[in-house]
Amino acid sequence: EVQLVESGGGMVQAGGSLRLSCAASGFTVEHYAIGWFRQAPGKEREGVSCIIISDGSTFYRDSVKGRFTISSDNSKNTVYLQMNSLKPEDTAVYYCAADVNPMHYEGSYYCSITKSYNYWGQGTQVTVSS
């Protein structure tokens, strides 16, 4: 069974950095995506970034491009979200999720932060103060 466990959340001042980790286990497919999502109080959940584990291809929402970096350490079965230049509007509960059937075309795989994901972690709180 797929399990996802997030860690690394906390409180930081605007302009600071945090690194979130998602420890993933239990996969039986070679090609899958890990995505980071967030949900702020009173707002809908939104996708932040994703990565295809088998080839490292990534995607970011516009508001985090240049500030956030997603990466994976396959030897540790862990996906990271490095968040720099944090803003108060980044405050949210952050979740990692797994998509075991990512989009593919002519042998290449693509992750998406708008499609449904199959498995979810429990979330970690990120609070950015002004």
PDB file of C-alpha atoms in Angstrom:
ATOM      1  CA  GLU A   1       0.000   0.000   0.000  1.00  0.00           C
ATOM      2  CA  VAL A   2       1.257   3.450  -0.907  1.00  0.00           C
ATOM      3  CA  GLN A   3       2.111   5.622   2.074  1.00  0.00           C
ATOM      4  CA  LEU A   4       3.133   9.274   2.070  1.00  0.00           C
ATOM      5  CA  VAL A   5       4.473  11.123   5.091  1.00  0.00           C
ATOM      6  CA  GLU A   6       5.214  14.853   5.010  1.00  0.00           C
ATOM      7  CA  SER A   7       7.560  16.701   7.306  1.00  0.00           C
ATOM      8  CA  GLY A   8       9.420  19.992   7.479  1.00  0.00           C
ATOM      9  CA  GLY A   9       6.647  22.483   7.997  1.00  0.00           C
ATOM     10  CA  GLY A  10       6.904  25.304  10.484  1.00  0.00           C
ATOM     11  CA  MET A  11       6.767  29.014  11.026  1.00  0.00           C
ATOM     12  CA  VAL A  12       9.059  31.431   9.232  1.00  0.00           C
ATOM     13  CA  GLN A  13       9.221  35.148   8.533  1.00  0.00           C
ATOM     14  CA  ALA A  14       8.545  36.545   5.089  1.00  0.00           C
ATOM     15  CA  GLY A  15      11.590  36.129   2.889  1.00  0.00           C
ATOM     16  CA  GLY A  16      12.684  33.010   4.713  1.00  0.00           C
ATOM     17  CA  SER A  17      12.997  29.420   3.548  1.00  0.00           C
ATOM     18  CA  LEU A  18      11.659  26.007   4.438  1.00  0.00           C
ATOM     19  CA  ARG A  19      12.195  22.560   2.959  1.00  0.00           C
ATOM     20  CA  LEU A  20       9.344  20.091   3.000  1.00  0.00           C
ATOM     21  CA  SER A  21       9.928  16.360   2.682  1.00  0.00           C
ATOM     22  CA  CYS A  22       7.602  13.629   1.481  1.00  0.00           C
ATOM     23  CA  ALA A  23       8.673  10.086   2.309  1.00  0.00           C
ATOM     24  CA  ALA A  24       6.954   7.781  -0.142  1.00  0.00           C
ATOM     25  CA  SER A  25       6.684   4.004  -0.072  1.00  0.00           C
ATOM     26  CA  GLY A  26       4.671   1.071  -1.381  1.00  0.00           C
ATOM     27  CA  PHE A  27       4.695   1.823  -5.114  1.00  0.00           C
ATOM     28  CA  THR A  28       4.305  -1.051  -7.558  1.00  0.00           C
ATOM     29  CA  VAL A  29       4.547   0.983 -10.763  1.00  0.00           C
ATOM     30  CA  GLU A  30       7.672   2.401 -12.395  1.00  0.00           C
ATOM     31  CA  HIS A  31       6.216   5.701 -13.543  1.00  0.00           C
ATOM     32  CA  TYR A  32       4.371   7.827 -11.060  1.00  0.00           C
ATOM     33  CA  ALA A  33       4.162  11.460 -10.030  1.00  0.00           C
ATOM     34  CA  ILE A  34       4.442  13.115  -6.665  1.00  0.00           C
ATOM     35  CA  GLY A  35       2.698  16.433  -6.298  1.00  0.00           C
ATOM     36  CA  TRP A  36       2.665  19.109  -3.644  1.00  0.00           C
ATOM     37  CA  PHE A  37      -0.640  20.803  -2.895  1.00  0.00           C
ATOM     38  CA  ARG A  38      -1.692  23.385  -0.348  1.00  0.00           C
ATOM     39  CA  GLN A  39      -4.845  24.598   1.278  1.00  0.00           C
ATOM     40  CA  ALA A  40      -5.145  27.895   3.075  1.00  0.00           C
ATOM     41  CA  PRO A  41      -7.974  28.591   5.558  1.00  0.00           C
ATOM     42  CA  GLY A  42     -11.191  29.338   3.726  1.00  0.00           C
ATOM     43  CA  LYS A  43      -9.699  28.567   0.334  1.00  0.00           C
ATOM     44  CA  GLU A  44      -9.787  25.634  -2.028  1.00  0.00           C
ATOM     45  CA  ARG A  45      -6.855  23.290  -2.283  1.00  0.00           C
ATOM     46  CA  GLU A  46      -4.451  24.191  -5.075  1.00  0.00           C
ATOM     47  CA  GLY A  47      -1.611  22.426  -6.782  1.00  0.00           C
ATOM     48  CA  VAL A  48       1.858  23.824  -6.223  1.00  0.00           C
ATOM     49  CA  SER A  49       4.305  21.581  -8.043  1.00  0.00           C
ATOM     50  CA  CYS A  50       4.832  18.027  -9.226  1.00  0.00           C
ATOM     51  CA  ILE A  51       7.558  15.693 -10.410  1.00  0.00           C
ATOM     52  CA  ILE A  52       7.725  12.475 -12.398  1.00  0.00           C
ATOM     53  CA  ILE A  53       9.921  10.199 -10.298  1.00  0.00           C
ATOM     54  CA  SER A  54      11.294   8.094 -13.177  1.00  0.00           C
ATOM     55  CA  ASP A  55      12.716  10.999 -15.198  1.00  0.00           C
ATOM     56  CA  GLY A  56      12.609  14.066 -12.954  1.00  0.00           C
ATOM     57  CA  SER A  57      10.389  16.197 -15.159  1.00  0.00           C
ATOM     58  CA  THR A  58       8.642  18.893 -13.152  1.00  0.00           C
ATOM     59  CA  PHE A  59       5.849  21.445 -13.221  1.00  0.00           C
ATOM     60  CA  TYR A  60       5.161  24.545 -11.106  1.00  0.00           C
ATOM     61  CA  ARG A  61       2.243  26.876 -10.652  1.00  0.00           C
ATOM     62  CA  ASP A  62       3.091  30.374 -11.810  1.00  0.00           C
ATOM     63  CA  SER A  63       3.026  31.975  -8.366  1.00  0.00           C
ATOM     64  CA  VAL A  64       5.882  29.794  -7.076  1.00  0.00           C
ATOM     65  CA  LYS A  65       8.114  29.682 -10.148  1.00  0.00           C
ATOM     66  CA  GLY A  66      11.601  30.893  -9.298  1.00  0.00           C
ATOM     67  CA  ARG A  67      10.958  30.533  -5.555  1.00  0.00           C
ATOM     68  CA  PHE A  68      10.109  26.840  -5.053  1.00  0.00           C
ATOM     69  CA  THR A  69      12.063  23.836  -6.289  1.00  0.00           C
ATOM     70  CA  ILE A  70      10.815  20.259  -6.306  1.00  0.00           C
ATOM     71  CA  SER A  71      13.313  17.408  -6.360  1.00  0.00           C
ATOM     72  CA  SER A  72      13.559  13.728  -5.566  1.00  0.00           C
ATOM     73  CA  ASP A  73      16.147  11.500  -3.955  1.00  0.00           C
ATOM     74  CA  ASN A  74      15.180   8.107  -5.266  1.00  0.00           C
ATOM     75  CA  SER A  75      17.712   6.346  -3.020  1.00  0.00           C
ATOM     76  CA  LYS A  76      15.728   7.651  -0.040  1.00  0.00           C
ATOM     77  CA  ASN A  77      12.289   7.450  -1.689  1.00  0.00           C
ATOM     78  CA  THR A  78      11.813  11.070  -0.722  1.00  0.00           C
ATOM     79  CA  VAL A  79      10.565  14.114  -2.598  1.00  0.00           C
ATOM     80  CA  TYR A  80      11.491  17.596  -1.424  1.00  0.00           C
ATOM     81  CA  LEU A  81       9.943  20.999  -1.887  1.00  0.00           C
ATOM     82  CA  GLN A  82      12.485  23.734  -1.262  1.00  0.00           C
ATOM     83  CA  MET A  83      10.625  26.966  -0.635  1.00  0.00           C
ATOM     84  CA  ASN A  84      12.582  30.215  -0.746  1.00  0.00           C
ATOM     85  CA  SER A  85      11.515  33.847  -0.572  1.00  0.00           C
ATOM     86  CA  LEU A  86       8.382  32.815   1.271  1.00  0.00           C
ATOM     87  CA  LYS A  87       5.443  35.187   1.384  1.00  0.00           C
ATOM     88  CA  PRO A  88       2.525  35.405   3.823  1.00  0.00           C
ATOM     89  CA  GLU A  89       0.250  34.180   1.042  1.00  0.00           C
ATOM     90  CA  ASP A  90       2.193  30.898   1.012  1.00  0.00           C
ATOM     91  CA  THR A  91       0.706  30.119   4.427  1.00  0.00           C
ATOM     92  CA  ALA A  92      -1.257  26.872   4.178  1.00  0.00           C
ATOM     93  CA  VAL A  93      -1.327  23.209   5.031  1.00  0.00           C
ATOM     94  CA  TYR A  94       0.891  21.497   2.475  1.00  0.00           C
ATOM     95  CA  TYR A  95       0.148  17.988   1.289  1.00  0.00           C
ATOM     96  CA  CYS A  96       2.077  15.603  -0.876  1.00  0.00           C
ATOM     97  CA  ALA A  97       0.154  13.217  -3.078  1.00  0.00           C
ATOM     98  CA  ALA A  98       0.858  10.431  -5.561  1.00  0.00           C
ATOM     99  CA  ASP A  99      -0.517   9.904  -9.056  1.00  0.00           C
ATOM    100  CA  VAL A 100       0.135   6.304 -10.154  1.00  0.00           C
ATOM    101  CA  ASN A 101      -1.203   6.896 -13.670  1.00  0.00           C
ATOM    102  CA  PRO A 102       0.455  10.053 -14.961  1.00  0.00           C
ATOM    103  CA  MET A 103      -0.131  11.386 -18.435  1.00  0.00           C
ATOM    104  CA  HIS A 104       2.182  10.016 -21.096  1.00  0.00           C
ATOM    105  CA  TYR A 105       2.738  10.522 -24.768  1.00  0.00           C
ATOM    106  CA  GLU A 106       5.172   8.741 -27.052  1.00  0.00           C
ATOM    107  CA  GLY A 107       7.127   7.318 -24.151  1.00  0.00           C
ATOM    108  CA  SER A 108       7.426  10.533 -22.159  1.00  0.00           C
ATOM    109  CA  TYR A 109       5.585  11.138 -18.899  1.00  0.00           C
ATOM    110  CA  TYR A 110       4.123  14.410 -17.672  1.00  0.00           C
ATOM    111  CA  CYS A 111       2.826  15.369 -14.264  1.00  0.00           C
ATOM    112  CA  SER A 112      -0.105  17.652 -13.661  1.00  0.00           C
ATOM    113  CA  ILE A 113      -1.276  19.584 -10.612  1.00  0.00           C
ATOM    114  CA  THR A 114      -4.838  19.742 -11.859  1.00  0.00           C
ATOM    115  CA  LYS A 115      -5.700  16.054 -12.273  1.00  0.00           C
ATOM    116  CA  SER A 116      -6.847  13.716  -9.523  1.00  0.00           C
ATOM    117  CA  TYR A 117      -4.214  12.045  -7.361  1.00  0.00           C
ATOM    118  CA  ASN A 118      -4.638   8.598  -5.876  1.00  0.00           C
ATOM    119  CA  TYR A 119      -2.912   8.820  -2.502  1.00  0.00           C
ATOM    120  CA  TRP A 120      -2.440  11.658  -0.005  1.00  0.00           C
ATOM    121  CA  GLY A 121      -0.314  12.417   3.011  1.00  0.00           C
ATOM    122  CA  GLN A 122      -1.579  13.888   6.239  1.00  0.00           C
ATOM    123  CA  GLY A 123      -0.294  17.410   5.599  1.00  0.00           C
ATOM    124  CA  THR A 124       2.156  19.764   7.269  1.00  0.00           C
ATOM    125  CA  GLN A 125       1.497  23.355   8.321  1.00  0.00           C
ATOM    126  CA  VAL A 126       3.520  26.203   6.827  1.00  0.00           C
ATOM    127  CA  THR A 127       3.036  29.630   8.357  1.00  0.00           C
ATOM    128  CA  VAL A 128       4.746  32.722   6.956  1.00  0.00           C
ATOM    129  CA  SER A 129       4.555  35.849   9.068  1.00  0.00           C
ATOM    130  CA  SER A 130       4.891  39.363   7.676  1.00  0.00           C
TER     131      SER A 130
END
